[in-house]
Structures are given as C-alpha cells and as structure tokens.
Coordinates of C-alpha atoms and ligand atoms in Angstrom, one line a residue:
X45 CA 165.9 45.0 127.8
X46 CA 169.1 43.3 126.4
X47 CA 172.3 42.9 128.3
X48 CA 173.9 45.5 126.1
X49 CA 171.2 48.0 126.9
X50 CA 171.6 47.2 130.6
X51 CA 175.3 48.0 130.5
X52 CA 174.7 51.1 128.4
X53 CA 172.3 52.3 131.1
X54 CA 174.6 51.5 134.0
X55 CA 177.6 53.1 132.4
X56 CA 176.9 56.7 133.3
X57 CA 176.6 55.6 137.0
X58 CA 179.8 53.7 136.9
X59 CA 181.8 56.4 135.1
X60 CA 182.6 58.5 138.2
X61 CA 184.2 55.5 139.8
X62 CA 186.6 54.6 137.0
X63 CA 189.6 54.8 139.4
X64 CA 188.0 52.3 141.8
X65 CA 187.1 50.0 138.9
X66 CA 190.6 50.2 137.4
X67 CA 192.0 49.3 140.9
X68 CA 189.7 46.3 141.2
X69 CA 190.7 45.2 137.7
X70 CA 194.4 45.4 138.5
X71 CA 193.8 43.3 141.6
X72 CA 191.8 40.8 139.5
X73 CA 194.7 40.4 137.1
X74 CA 197.1 39.6 139.9
X75 CA 194.6 37.2 141.6
X76 CA 194.1 35.3 138.4
X77 CA 197.7 34.3 138.4
X78 CA 198.1 33.6 142.2
X79 CA 195.1 31.3 141.9
X80 CA 197.1 28.9 139.8
X81 CA 200.1 28.8 142.2
X82 CA 198.7 25.9 144.2
X83 CA 198.4 23.7 141.1
X84 CA 201.9 24.5 140.0
X85 CA 203.4 24.0 143.5
X86 CA 201.5 20.6 143.9
X87 CA 202.9 19.3 140.6
X88 CA 206.4 20.4 141.5
X89 CA 206.1 18.9 144.9
X90 CA 204.8 15.5 143.7
X91 CA 207.4 15.3 141.0
X92 CA 210.3 16.3 143.2
X93 CA 209.2 14.0 146.0
X94 CA 208.7 11.1 143.5
X95 CA 212.3 11.6 142.3
X96 CA 213.6 11.9 145.9
X97 CA 211.8 8.6 146.7
X98 CA 213.1 6.9 143.5
X99 CA 216.7 8.0 144.5
X100 CA 216.2 6.7 148.1
X101 CA 216.9 10.1 149.6
X102 CA 216.2 11.0 153.3
X103 CA 213.9 13.7 154.8
X104 CA 216.9 15.9 155.3
X105 CA 217.4 16.0 151.5
X106 CA 213.9 17.1 151.0
X107 CA 214.0 19.9 153.6
X108 CA 215.1 22.7 151.1
X109 CA 212.2 21.7 148.9
X110 CA 209.7 21.7 151.7
X111 CA 211.0 25.1 153.0
X112 CA 210.7 26.6 149.5
X113 CA 207.2 25.2 149.0
X114 CA 206.0 26.4 152.4
X115 CA 207.4 29.9 151.7
X116 CA 205.7 30.1 148.3
X117 CA 202.4 28.9 149.6
X118 CA 202.4 31.2 152.7
X119 CA 203.6 34.1 150.5
X120 CA 200.8 33.5 147.9
X121 CA 198.2 33.2 150.6
X122 CA 199.3 36.6 152.1
X123 CA 198.9 38.1 148.7
X124 CA 195.5 36.4 148.2
X125 CA 194.2 37.6 151.5
X126 CA 195.2 41.2 150.8
X127 CA 193.8 41.0 147.2
X128 CA 190.6 39.4 148.4
X129 CA 190.2 42.1 151.1
X130 CA 190.8 44.8 148.5
X131 CA 188.4 43.3 146.0
X132 CA 185.6 42.9 148.6
X133 CA 186.1 46.3 150.0
X134 CA 186.2 48.1 146.6
X135 CA 183.2 45.9 145.3
X136 CA 181.2 46.8 148.4
X137 CA 182.1 50.5 148.1
X138 CA 181.1 50.4 144.4
X139 CA 177.7 48.9 145.3
X140 CA 177.0 51.4 148.1
X141 CA 178.0 54.4 146.0
X142 CA 176.0 53.1 142.9
X143 CA 172.9 52.4 145.1
X144 CA 173.1 55.9 146.5
X145 CA 173.5 57.6 143.1
X146 CA 170.8 55.5 141.4
X147 CA 168.3 56.0 144.2
X148 CA 169.0 59.7 144.3
X149 CA 168.7 60.2 140.5
X150 CA 165.4 58.3 140.3
X151 CA 163.9 60.5 143.1
X152 CA 165.2 63.6 141.4
X153 CA 163.6 62.4 138.2
X154 CA 160.3 61.4 139.7
X155 CA 160.0 64.9 141.2
X156 CA 160.1 66.4 137.7
X157 CA 157.2 64.2 136.4
X158 CA 153.7 65.5 136.0
X159 CA 150.9 64.3 138.2
X160 CA 149.5 62.2 135.4
X161 CA 152.4 59.8 135.8
X162 CA 151.2 59.0 139.4
X163 CA 147.6 58.7 138.5
X164 CA 148.1 55.5 136.4
X165 CA 147.6 52.2 138.2
X166 CA 151.1 50.8 137.7
X167 CA 152.7 53.8 139.4
X168 CA 150.7 53.6 142.6
X169 CA 153.1 54.3 145.6
X170 CA 153.6 50.7 146.7
X171 CA 154.3 49.5 143.2
X172 CA 156.6 52.4 142.4
X173 CA 158.5 51.9 145.6
X174 CA 159.1 48.2 145.0
X175 CA 160.2 48.9 141.4
X176 CA 162.7 51.5 142.6
X177 CA 164.0 49.5 145.6
X178 CA 164.4 46.3 143.7
X179 CA 165.9 48.0 140.6
X180 CA 168.5 49.8 142.6
X181 CA 169.3 46.7 144.7
X182 CA 169.7 44.3 141.8
X183 CA 171.6 46.6 139.6
X184 CA 174.1 47.6 142.3
X185 CA 174.5 44.0 143.3
X186 CA 175.1 42.9 139.7
X187 CA 177.9 45.5 139.4
X188 CA 179.4 44.5 142.7
X189 CA 179.4 40.8 142.0
X190 CA 180.7 41.4 138.5
X191 CA 183.9 42.9 140.0
X192 CA 184.4 40.9 143.1
X193 CA 183.1 37.5 142.1
X194 CA 182.4 37.0 138.4
X195 CA 185.3 38.8 136.8
X196 CA 188.1 37.4 139.1
X197 CA 186.7 33.9 138.6
X198 CA 186.6 34.1 134.8
X199 CA 190.0 35.7 134.7
X200 CA 191.4 32.8 136.8
X201 CA 189.6 30.3 134.6
X202 CA 191.1 31.8 131.4
X203 CA 194.6 31.7 132.9
X204 CA 194.0 28.1 134.2
X205 CA 192.8 27.0 130.7
X206 CA 195.8 28.6 129.0
X207 CA 198.1 26.8 131.4
X208 CA 196.4 23.5 130.7
X209 CA 196.7 24.1 127.0
X210 CA 200.3 25.0 127.4
X211 CA 201.1 21.9 129.5
X212 CA 199.2 19.5 127.2
X213 CA 197.0 20.5 124.2
X214 CA 194.7 17.5 124.5
X215 CA 194.0 17.9 128.2
X216 CA 193.4 21.6 127.6
X217 CA 191.0 20.8 124.8
X218 CA 189.1 18.3 127.0
X219 CA 188.7 21.0 129.7
X220 CA 187.7 23.5 127.0
X221 CA 185.0 21.3 125.5
X222 CA 183.0 21.3 128.8
X223 CA 182.6 25.1 128.7
X224 CA 180.1 25.4 125.8
X225 CA 178.0 22.5 127.2
X226 CA 177.8 24.2 130.6
X227 CA 177.0 27.5 128.9
X228 CA 174.1 25.9 126.9
X229 CA 172.6 24.3 130.1
X230 CA 172.9 27.6 132.0
X231 CA 171.2 29.5 129.2
X232 CA 168.3 27.0 129.0
X233 CA 168.0 27.3 132.8
X234 CA 167.9 31.1 132.6
X235 CA 165.3 31.0 129.8
X236 CA 163.1 28.6 131.8
X237 CA 163.2 30.9 134.8
X238 CA 162.8 34.3 133.1
X239 CA 158.9 34.1 132.9
X240 CA 158.6 33.1 136.6
X241 CA 161.0 36.0 137.6
X242 CA 158.8 38.5 135.8
X243 CA 155.8 37.1 137.6
X244 CA 157.6 37.4 140.9
X245 CA 158.4 41.0 140.2
X246 CA 154.7 41.8 139.5
X247 CA 153.6 39.9 142.6
X248 CA 156.1 41.7 144.8
X249 CA 154.8 45.0 143.5
X250 CA 151.2 44.0 144.2
X251 CA 152.2 42.8 147.6
X252 CA 153.8 46.1 148.6
X253 CA 150.9 48.0 147.3
X254 CA 148.6 45.7 149.2
X255 CA 150.5 46.2 152.5
X256 CA 150.6 50.0 152.0
X257 CA 146.8 49.9 151.3
X258 CA 146.2 48.0 154.5
X259 CA 148.4 50.3 156.6
X260 CA 146.7 53.4 155.2
X261 CA 143.2 52.1 155.7
X262 CA 143.6 50.7 159.2
X263 CA 140.7 52.7 160.8
X264 CA 138.3 51.8 158.0
X265 CA 139.3 48.1 158.1
X266 CA 138.8 47.9 161.8
X267 CA 135.5 49.9 161.9
X268 CA 134.0 47.6 159.2
X269 CA 135.5 44.5 160.8
X270 CA 137.1 43.6 157.5
X271 CA 140.4 42.2 158.9
X272 CA 139.6 38.7 157.5
X273 CA 139.0 40.0 154.0
X274 CA 142.3 41.9 154.0
X275 CA 144.1 38.9 155.5
X276 CA 142.8 36.6 152.7
X277 CA 143.6 39.1 150.0
X278 CA 147.1 39.3 151.2
X279 CA 147.3 35.5 151.7
X280 CA 146.4 34.8 148.1
X281 CA 149.1 37.2 147.0
X282 CA 151.6 35.5 149.3
X283 CA 150.5 32.0 148.1
X284 CA 151.0 33.0 144.5
X285 CA 154.4 34.4 145.3
X286 CA 155.4 31.3 147.3
X287 CA 154.3 29.0 144.4
X288 CA 156.3 30.9 141.9
X289 CA 159.4 31.1 144.1
X290 CA 159.2 27.3 144.7
X291 CA 158.9 26.7 141.0
X292 CA 162.0 28.8 140.4
X293 CA 163.9 26.9 143.1
X294 CA 162.9 23.5 141.7
X295 CA 164.1 24.4 138.2
X296 CA 167.2 25.8 139.7
X297 CA 168.1 22.7 141.7
X298 CA 167.3 20.4 138.8
X299 CA 169.8 22.3 136.5
X300 CA 172.3 22.5 139.3
X301 CA 172.3 18.7 139.5
X302 CA 172.8 18.4 135.8
X303 CA 175.7 20.8 135.9
X304 CA 177.4 19.1 138.8
X305 CA 177.1 15.7 137.0
X306 CA 178.7 17.2 133.9
X307 CA 181.5 18.6 135.9
X308 CA 182.2 15.2 137.4
X309 CA 182.2 13.7 133.9
X310 CA 184.8 16.4 132.9
X311 CA 187.0 15.6 136.0
X312 CA 186.8 11.9 135.1
X313 CA 187.9 12.6 131.5
X314 CA 190.8 14.7 132.8
X315 CA 191.9 11.9 135.2
X316 CA 191.7 9.2 132.5
X317 CA 193.6 11.3 129.9
X318 CA 196.3 12.5 132.3
X319 CA 196.8 8.9 133.6
X320 CA 197.1 7.7 130.1
X321 CA 199.8 10.3 129.4
X322 CA 201.6 9.4 132.7
X323 CA 201.5 5.7 131.8
X324 CA 202.8 6.3 128.3
X325 CA 205.6 8.4 129.8
X326 CA 204.8 11.8 128.3
X327 CA 203.7 13.3 131.6
X328 CA 204.9 13.2 135.2
X329 CA 202.7 11.9 138.0
X330 CA 202.5 15.5 139.4
X331 CA 200.7 16.5 136.2
X332 CA 197.6 14.6 137.2
X333 CA 197.1 16.8 140.3
X334 CA 198.2 19.8 138.3
X335 CA 195.5 19.4 135.7
X336 CA 192.8 18.4 138.1
X337 CA 193.4 21.6 140.2
X338 CA 193.5 23.7 137.1
X339 CA 190.3 22.1 135.8
X340 CA 188.8 23.0 139.1
X341 CA 189.7 26.6 138.5
X342 CA 188.2 26.4 135.0
X343 CA 184.9 25.0 136.2
X344 CA 184.6 27.2 139.3
X345 CA 183.1 30.2 137.4
X346 CA 181.1 28.0 135.1
X347 CA 179.7 26.2 138.2
X348 CA 178.5 29.6 139.3
X349 CA 177.5 30.7 135.8
X350 CA 173.8 30.2 136.7
X351 CA 174.3 32.6 139.6
X352 CA 175.6 35.1 137.2
X353 CA 172.5 34.4 135.0
X354 CA 170.2 34.6 138.0
X355 CA 171.7 38.0 138.9
X356 CA 171.7 39.2 135.4
X357 CA 168.1 38.1 134.9
X358 CA 167.1 39.7 138.1
X359 CA 168.9 42.9 137.1
X360 CA 167.4 42.7 133.6
X361 CA 163.9 42.3 134.8
X362 CA 164.0 44.8 137.6
X363 CA 166.1 47.1 135.4
X364 CA 163.3 47.2 132.9
X365 CA 160.9 48.6 135.4
X366 CA 163.6 50.8 137.1
X367 CA 164.8 52.4 133.9
X368 CA 161.2 52.9 132.7
X369 CA 160.7 55.1 135.7
X370 CA 164.0 56.8 135.2
X371 CA 163.6 57.4 131.5
X372 CA 159.9 58.3 131.4
X373 CA 160.8 61.4 129.4
X374 CA 157.3 61.9 128.1
X375 CA 156.2 62.3 131.8
X376 CA 158.5 65.3 132.5
X377 CA 156.4 68.3 133.3
X378 CA 156.2 70.7 130.5
X379 CA 157.4 74.2 131.2
X380 CA 157.4 77.3 129.0
X381 CA 159.8 80.1 129.4
X382 CA 157.5 83.0 130.2
X383 CA 158.2 84.5 133.6
X384 CA 155.6 87.1 134.4
X385 CA 156.8 90.4 135.9
X386 CA 153.6 90.6 137.9
X387 CA 150.6 88.3 138.0
X388 CA 147.2 90.0 137.9
X389 CA 145.2 86.8 138.1
X390 CA 142.8 86.9 135.1
X391 CA 142.1 83.3 133.9
X392 CA 140.4 82.8 130.6
X393 CA 139.3 79.3 129.6
X394 CA 138.1 78.5 126.0
X395 CA 136.7 75.2 125.0
X396 CA 138.7 73.2 127.5
X397 CA 138.3 69.4 127.4
X398 CA 140.2 67.1 129.7
X399 CA 140.4 63.3 130.3
X400 CA 142.5 61.7 133.1
X401 CA 145.1 59.3 131.7
X402 CA 143.6 56.4 133.7
X403 CA 140.0 57.1 132.5
X404 CA 138.2 56.4 129.2
X405 CA 135.6 59.2 129.4
X406 CA 136.3 63.0 129.6
X407 CA 136.1 64.7 133.0
X408 CA 135.8 68.2 131.6
X409 CA 134.0 69.2 128.4
X410 CA 134.0 72.5 126.5
X411 CA 134.7 74.7 129.5
X412 CA 134.5 78.4 128.9
X413 CA 135.2 80.7 131.9
X414 CA 136.4 84.2 132.7
X415 CA 137.8 84.6 136.1
X416 CA 138.2 88.2 137.1
X417 CA 141.4 89.3 138.9
X418 CA 141.1 90.4 142.5
X419 CA 137.6 88.8 142.8
X420 CA 136.2 85.7 144.4
X421 CA 134.9 83.0 142.1
X422 CA 133.0 80.0 143.5
X423 CA 132.7 76.7 141.7
X424 CA 129.5 74.9 142.7
X425 CA 128.2 71.5 141.7
X426 CA 127.4 68.0 142.9
X427 CA 130.2 65.6 143.8
X428 CA 132.2 64.4 140.8
X429 CA 131.1 67.4 138.6
X430 CA 134.8 68.2 137.9
X431 CA 135.5 71.2 140.2
X432 CA 138.7 69.9 141.7
X433 CA 139.8 68.8 138.2
X434 CA 139.4 72.3 136.9
X435 CA 141.7 73.6 139.7
X436 CA 144.2 70.9 138.8
X437 CA 144.3 72.3 135.3
X438 CA 144.6 75.9 136.4
X439 CA 147.6 74.9 138.6
X440 CA 149.0 73.2 135.5
X441 CA 149.1 69.8 137.2
X442 CA 147.5 68.4 134.1
X443 CA 147.3 69.8 130.5
X444 CA 143.9 70.1 128.7
X445 CA 143.4 67.7 125.8
X446 CA 142.0 70.6 123.7
X447 CA 141.0 74.2 124.2
X448 CA 143.1 76.9 125.9
X449 CA 143.7 78.3 129.3
X450 CA 145.2 81.8 129.5
X451 CA 146.4 83.7 132.6
X452 CA 146.6 87.4 132.0
X453 CA 146.4 86.8 128.3
X454 CA 149.3 84.3 128.1
X455 CA 148.7 80.6 127.6
X456 CA 149.5 78.5 130.6
X457 CA 151.6 76.3 128.4
X458 CA 154.0 79.2 127.8
X459 CA 154.4 79.9 131.5
X460 CA 157.5 78.8 133.3
X461 CA 155.8 76.2 135.5
X462 CA 157.7 77.1 138.7
X463 CA 157.2 80.8 138.1
X464 CA 153.4 80.1 137.7
X465 CA 153.1 78.0 140.8
X466 CA 155.1 80.5 142.8
X467 CA 152.1 82.8 142.3
X468 CA 149.4 80.3 143.2
X469 CA 148.4 79.1 146.7
X470 CA 146.4 75.9 147.1
X471 CA 144.5 74.8 150.2
X472 CA 142.8 71.5 150.0
X473 CA 140.2 69.7 152.0
X474 CA 142.8 67.4 153.5
X475 CA 146.2 69.0 153.5
X476 CA 149.4 67.1 153.6
X477 CA 151.4 67.3 156.7
X478 CA 155.1 66.4 156.4
X479 CA 156.9 64.5 159.2
X480 CA 158.4 67.3 161.3
X481 CA 157.5 70.1 163.6
X482 CA 154.7 72.7 163.2
X483 CA 157.2 75.4 162.4
X484 CA 158.8 73.2 159.7
X485 CA 155.4 72.5 158.2
X486 CA 154.5 76.2 158.1
X487 CA 157.9 77.1 156.7
X488 CA 157.1 74.9 153.7
X489 CA 155.3 77.9 152.4
X490 CA 158.5 80.0 152.4
X491 CA 161.6 78.2 153.7
X492 CA 163.5 81.5 154.1
X493 CA 160.9 83.0 156.5
X494 CA 161.9 84.1 160.0
X495 CA 160.3 82.7 163.2
X496 CA 158.5 86.0 163.5
X497 CA 156.9 85.6 160.1
X498 CA 156.0 82.0 160.9
X499 CA 154.2 83.2 164.0
X500 CA 152.5 86.0 162.2
X501 CA 151.2 83.5 159.5
X502 CA 150.0 81.2 162.3
X503 CA 148.2 84.2 163.9
X504 CA 146.4 85.0 160.7
X505 CA 145.3 81.4 160.5
X506 CA 144.0 81.5 164.1
X507 CA 146.6 78.9 165.1
X508 CA 149.2 80.7 167.1
X509 CA 147.4 80.5 170.5
X510 CA 146.7 76.8 170.1
X511 CA 150.3 76.1 169.3
X512 CA 151.6 78.2 172.2
X513 CA 149.4 76.1 174.5
X514 CA 151.3 73.0 173.5
X515 CA 154.3 72.0 175.7
X516 CA 156.7 72.1 172.8
X517 CA 155.0 75.1 171.1
X518 CA 156.2 75.4 167.4
X519 CA 158.5 72.4 167.9
X520 CA 155.5 70.1 168.5
X521 CA 155.2 67.3 165.9
X522 CA 152.7 68.5 163.3
X523 CA 151.3 65.0 162.6
X524 CA 150.0 64.8 166.2
X525 CA 147.7 67.9 165.7
X526 CA 144.0 67.6 165.1
X527 CA 142.5 67.7 161.6
X528 CA 141.3 71.3 162.1
X529 CA 144.7 72.4 163.4
X530 CA 146.4 70.7 160.5
X531 CA 144.1 72.6 158.2
X532 CA 145.1 75.8 159.9
X533 CA 148.8 74.9 159.2
X534 CA 147.9 74.7 155.5
X535 CA 146.3 78.2 155.8
X536 CA 149.4 79.5 157.6
X537 CA 151.6 78.1 154.9
X538 CA 149.5 80.0 152.4
X539 CA 149.8 83.3 154.4
X540 CA 153.5 82.8 154.4
X541 CA 153.7 82.2 150.7
X542 CA 151.5 85.2 150.1
X543 CA 150.6 84.4 146.4
X544 CA 148.3 86.7 144.3
X545 CA 146.1 83.7 143.3
X546 CA 144.5 81.4 145.8
X547 CA 142.6 78.1 145.1
X548 CA 140.6 76.9 148.1
X549 CA 139.2 73.4 147.6
X550 CA 136.6 72.8 150.3
X551 CA 139.0 74.2 152.9
X552 CA 136.6 73.9 155.9
X553 CA 135.0 70.6 155.0
X554 CA 136.7 68.7 157.8
X555 CA 136.4 71.4 160.5
X556 CA 134.2 72.0 163.5
X557 CA 131.9 75.1 163.5
X558 CA 134.2 77.3 165.6
X559 CA 137.3 76.3 163.6
X560 CA 135.4 76.8 160.3
X561 CA 134.3 80.3 161.5
X562 CA 137.9 81.1 162.4
X563 CA 139.2 79.8 159.1
X564 CA 136.5 81.7 157.3
X565 CA 137.8 84.9 159.0
X566 CA 141.4 83.8 158.0
X567 CA 140.2 83.2 154.5
X568 CA 138.5 86.6 154.3
X569 CA 141.9 88.0 155.1
X570 CA 143.4 85.8 152.4
X571 CA 140.8 86.8 149.8
X572 CA 141.6 90.5 150.1
X573 CA 143.2 91.8 146.9
X574 CA 143.7 88.4 145.5
X575 CA 142.2 86.3 142.8
X576 CA 140.4 83.5 144.7
X577 CA 138.7 80.4 143.3
X578 CA 136.8 78.6 146.0
X579 CA 135.1 75.2 145.8
X580 CA 132.8 74.8 148.7
X581 CA 129.6 73.1 149.9
X582 CA 129.2 75.8 152.5
X583 CA 126.5 78.4 151.9
X584 CA 128.4 81.1 153.8
X585 CA 131.4 80.8 151.6
X586 CA 129.5 80.6 148.3
X587 CA 127.3 83.7 148.9
X588 CA 130.4 85.8 149.5
X589 CA 131.6 85.1 146.0
X590 CA 131.5 87.8 143.4
X591 CA 130.9 85.3 140.6
X592 CA 129.6 81.7 140.7
X593 CA 130.1 78.9 138.1
X594 CA 127.8 75.9 138.4
X595 CA 129.2 72.6 137.0
X596 CA 127.5 69.4 136.1
X597 CA 129.1 66.3 134.5
X598 CA 132.2 68.2 133.5
X599 CA 130.3 71.2 132.0
X600 CA 129.6 74.7 133.1
X601 CA 125.8 74.8 133.2
X602 CA 125.2 78.2 134.9
X603 CA 127.1 81.4 135.6
X604 CA 126.3 84.6 137.4
X605 CA 126.0 86.2 140.9
X606 CA 124.4 84.5 143.8
X607 CA 121.2 86.6 143.4
X608 CA 121.0 86.1 139.6
X609 CA 121.5 82.4 139.8
X610 CA 119.1 81.9 142.7
X611 CA 116.4 83.9 141.0
X612 CA 116.8 82.0 137.8
X613 CA 115.5 78.9 139.6
X614 CA 117.9 76.5 137.9
X615 CA 120.5 74.1 139.1
X616 CA 122.1 76.6 141.5
X617 CA 118.7 77.3 143.0
X618 CA 118.2 73.6 143.6
X619 CA 121.7 73.0 145.1
X620 CA 121.4 76.1 147.3
X621 CA 117.9 75.2 148.5
X622 CA 119.2 71.6 149.3
X623 CA 122.1 73.1 151.2
X624 CA 119.8 75.3 153.2
X625 CA 117.4 72.4 154.0
X626 CA 120.4 70.3 155.1
X627 CA 121.3 73.0 157.6
X628 CA 117.7 73.0 158.9
X629 CA 117.6 76.8 158.3
X630 CA 114.0 77.3 159.4
X631 CA 114.6 75.8 162.8
X632 CA 117.9 77.7 163.1
X633 CA 116.2 81.0 162.2
X634 CA 113.4 80.4 164.7
X635 CA 115.9 79.5 167.5
X636 CA 117.9 82.7 166.7
X637 CA 114.6 84.8 166.6
X638 CA 113.6 83.5 170.0
X639 CA 117.0 84.2 171.6
Ligands
ATP196 P1 133.9 66.6 144.9 O1 132.9 67.7 145.2 O2 133.3 65.3 145.4 O3 135.3 66.9 145.3 P2 134.6 67.3 142.2 O4 133.5 68.1 141.5 O5 135.7 68.1 142.7 O6 133.9 66.4 143.3 P3 136.6 65.9 140.7 O7 137.4 65.5 141.9 O8 137.1 66.9 139.8 O9 135.1 66.2 141.1 O10 136.3 64.5 139.9 C1 135.7 64.5 138.7 C2 135.8 63.1 138.1 O11 137.1 62.8 137.7 C3 135.3 62.0 139.0 O12 134.5 61.1 138.2 C4 136.5 61.4 139.5 O13 136.4 60.0 139.6 C5 137.5 61.6 138.3 N1 138.9 61.8 138.9 C6 139.3 62.7 139.8 N2 140.6 62.6 140.0 C7 141.1 61.6 139.2 C8 142.4 61.0 138.9 N3 143.5 61.4 139.5 N4 142.4 60.0 138.0 C9 141.3 59.5 137.4 N5 140.1 60.1 137.6 C10 139.9 61.1 138.5

C-alpha cells in the first residue's frame, strides 16, 4: 500500500471530524509563529544589551527592555500552553473517535462476510484479531501524531527556515541544505526496516493465534501433559519476535547516531557562517543566537522524521492487513432478492459439487437429492463423509462450485439470504453459548419474545425445571451450565424461533441417556409439521426418519427408507449393524426380556 492509498483509505473516517481538524490546523498555524518568538527575543535582547554595555548604561536603563522581554516571553508561553493543550486534546479526541469508528466498521463488515472467509488459515480468530487491533491502533495513532506532533513541527520548521532566509540568504541556504540529506538518511532507514516490520506483524499474528490456541485447548494440554511442548512452541515464536525487534532497534539506533552527527555538523556550519558575518560587520552578535535557535526549530521535525517514518511504516504495514479485511468485497455474502411468502421446505439438489476454500480436493461430488417437505430426512455415513458440509450448503453458508440447490423450486442463490435463514433452524452437536444469562441465550432465537414465551420454549426442551432449580433461575450465567443443559438451550432457541425447516446435526451426541431421551421427545415435538434433516449416529433417531440418504466420500451412495436400505444389505446395512453391535443390542434385549 502506498502513502497516497493509505490517506485515501483514511479520508472517509476523518471526514466527519473536519471541524476538529480545521480547529487543530488553526492552532498549528498560530503555534508555528509563537515557536519563533524565543529566537527573535533573544536576538533583540543580546543586541540591545550589547549596545547598552557599549554605551556604559546602568541596570536602571535596561529595566524597560527587561520588562518588555519578560512580558513577551510570559505572554507567548501562556499562548503556547493553551495551544499545546488544545492540540493534544483535539489530537487525542480524534484518535479515540477514529479508533471507535474503524473498529466498529470492521466488525460490521466482517459480520457480512461468508463463512468461507473464516475458514482460510490467515483469518483464524487470533490472527484476525491482531490484524484488526494493530491496524486500528497504528492508523489512529498516525492521524493523531500527524496533527499534534508532525504537522506543528513541520509548520514551525517552515516558518523558521523562511525567517532564516529573510535574515540572511546564505545562512538560510546552509540550513536548507541539511534537509534533503536528513531526508535521504531517514528514507534509507525506513527501507531497511520495512522487511523486519512485516515479519514482526506476521509473528505477532502467529503469537496471538498460538495464545488463543493454548487457552482454548487447556483441558487437552493438561490431560496429555503437553505443557512443555506448548511452552516451547510459544518460546520459539517469542524468540523470533525478540530477534526481529532487536534487529529493528539496532538499525534504528545506528541511523539515529548518523542523523544526530549530521545535525551537529549543520549547527557548526551555522555558527561558523554567522560568526563570519558578525566579524565582517554585516550581522549583529544577537544574530548568532537567533540563527542557532531557528536552526534548532528547523531540525526538530527532521530529527523526528524517522519517528514519522516508523509510524507511517507501521501504519502502512498494518493498514495493508486491516484494509484487506475491511475491503474483502469478494467475501461479502451473496444475497438474492427473493423473499418467499411461505416456505414449504422442499429441497432439490442436482449435481452439486463443493470444495472448501482451504482444501484442494472436493468434499461433495455430484450430489442429487430430493428432500420432501414436512418429512424427516436422515443423513447417514461414516465420519468425514460430508454430511455437515451438505447442511452448510443448504443453509447457504457456502455456495456450491457447480450444480444447483432449489428450495420450493427456487434456486438458493435467488433467495434473500436473511429471509432464507429466518426459515431455518440449526441445532449442532456443540452449540454456541454466548456470554450472558440463560434467558438472554434462549432469547437469541427471537429477541422480541416475552418471558412467558422463553419459559414455554424451555419447557418444550425439558429445561425449565432444571433452570428453576438454580438459585438465579433464568438469570443464571449460561456458560456455567452442563453440556446437556447448554444443548437444551439450543433446542429452546429453536422452539422460540419456530422455523418451518430444521437441521439437526448430531444434536444428542454429547448428552447422557436421560437427557438424550428428553431431547428426543423435544425433537419429536420439533419435527411435527416441519421439514427436518437430521444427521445422527443414533439408531433411534435414524429409524424414525421417513427417508434416509447414505453418504460416502462426498457422494450419495444409497437412498430409501430404513427397511428398504436395511434389506438391500449395502452400506446402510453395515453401518446400522455396526451401530447395533456397538450398543450391545443382544445383551440389552436379553436384560430387558428377563426384567
Ligand atoms: P462427522 O460425522 O464426523 O461430523 P461429516 O460427514 O459431517 O463428519 P464433514 O464435517 O462434512 O463430515 O466434513 C467432510 C470433509 O470436509 C472432511 O474431510 C473435513 O475435514 C472437511 N471440512 C469440514 N469443514 C471444513 C472447513 N471449514 N474447511 C475445510 N475443510 C473442512
């Protein structure tokens, strides 16, 4: 990203604060002149006192001069303090407001992206979070520093240089010559450090992702006693980060030394030149101080030029990643315009192929299916066969590479995505629980629902009595509930949403037998008059289905009713028999017979 592109990208965010920026610029203008007052006063003081001394005047004769100088210096300082406060306050305000706006817009944007965006490696949560945080921080800080640091200093330098030229062309020219040399050194410094900065950015993203991974996997790490492996993985990332940071610092200090040396050479040149003019009678003694102080004002921003470069490079590098996230237009979820008056729930799939963006090989191949409305369809198959992927496509989380998916005769592509999902309920094996109370979590299914409706939904999911037994009832933190209870929250959410189409992806896999039975009863209630697609490894749920599709390696290999498929002795027969054996059905049957 070039600097121009960077400013073009920031401009829309700065536009609402034009008034604030104009105020800051006004203050900068005043400050650039007040910054030169000291040099002017010093010259005047030295020259006036020199002439008083030459004329053998007493202290009393110098009093009016001293009073005037004191008044000017104190007055200027009061203005400087006020302006400096104003600049810092408005700069900080600008930074805070810009950070807020940028962070909000990136979140709003990411919420519109399709799931495929999140499935690629570089957009894993830790990496994405670092990219967003660092991007917002460095961009907002660049804008802030530009207005409270960089711009005032450069304005003051320009005025100081103009005054030097005006006082003496040759001294002005000498001061001016140092600027391009400084600029070249700063540029070289920035170029040397750019590669390392990019590496730091990548390492920081990896580090955040690593920390997030450790925190999320704590029980597994501990149970496998793998603390040392995780420590050393993190340590090698930290080491790489430290090395790169040290390399950057070393380069930075080296160039700082060079610049400081050149500045001193410039100061010596000014002293020699002004002394020459003083000795040849074309300048007063006060002009030496005058020019030296002005030269100091000229070099002050240049001395900090590398900081500007640092910040700009940081901003450029982090902005690249940040604006990539913000402008990933191709990732915005597609939506058609069709809003169905009523959804019946008939899915038709013809020749559907699908490959995950992160994968090389297809996950679904040539899928043909007819899912009848108001019926229960089960998807059966070994792990990794593609059952959940199929549901992801029916929910329009991903688009097929080829083939077509129709709902009630209309292509899913033509559906308004929000209208489509409003008609679909999804219960997964592990359902997400948001931070907050049980009531808030159930309300996620229908935010406008009354407390009565929430309780009714919880009753349907066999959860109400358990919640009421908790000291805080529906206000209990949902994250503290057991896995089974959290699963029931997901079912209650679904009851509250009350959609005509329901996808159940192994909804009882993480439950105990009693909870599974209760949830089965809850699901039986859900299934009534709805189109249900269920993925399950539970015999009891599969044999209830009106129609069963058997999948293997991303293909549909069998289709029929339970009896038809079982009698055909194919893949379904084998899976079903294995399920029955795993349940030890013979022994269970004998036990029940004896009872
Ligand atoms: P299970 O019964 O174990 O849940 P499944 O039949 O539901 O399995 P899927 O979850 O659909 O299988 O996975 C099918 C294949 O797609 C697997 O090889 C899996 O690794 C891959 N896959 C699933 N989700 C993603 C993803 N987000 N990105 C890349 N590959 C994925």
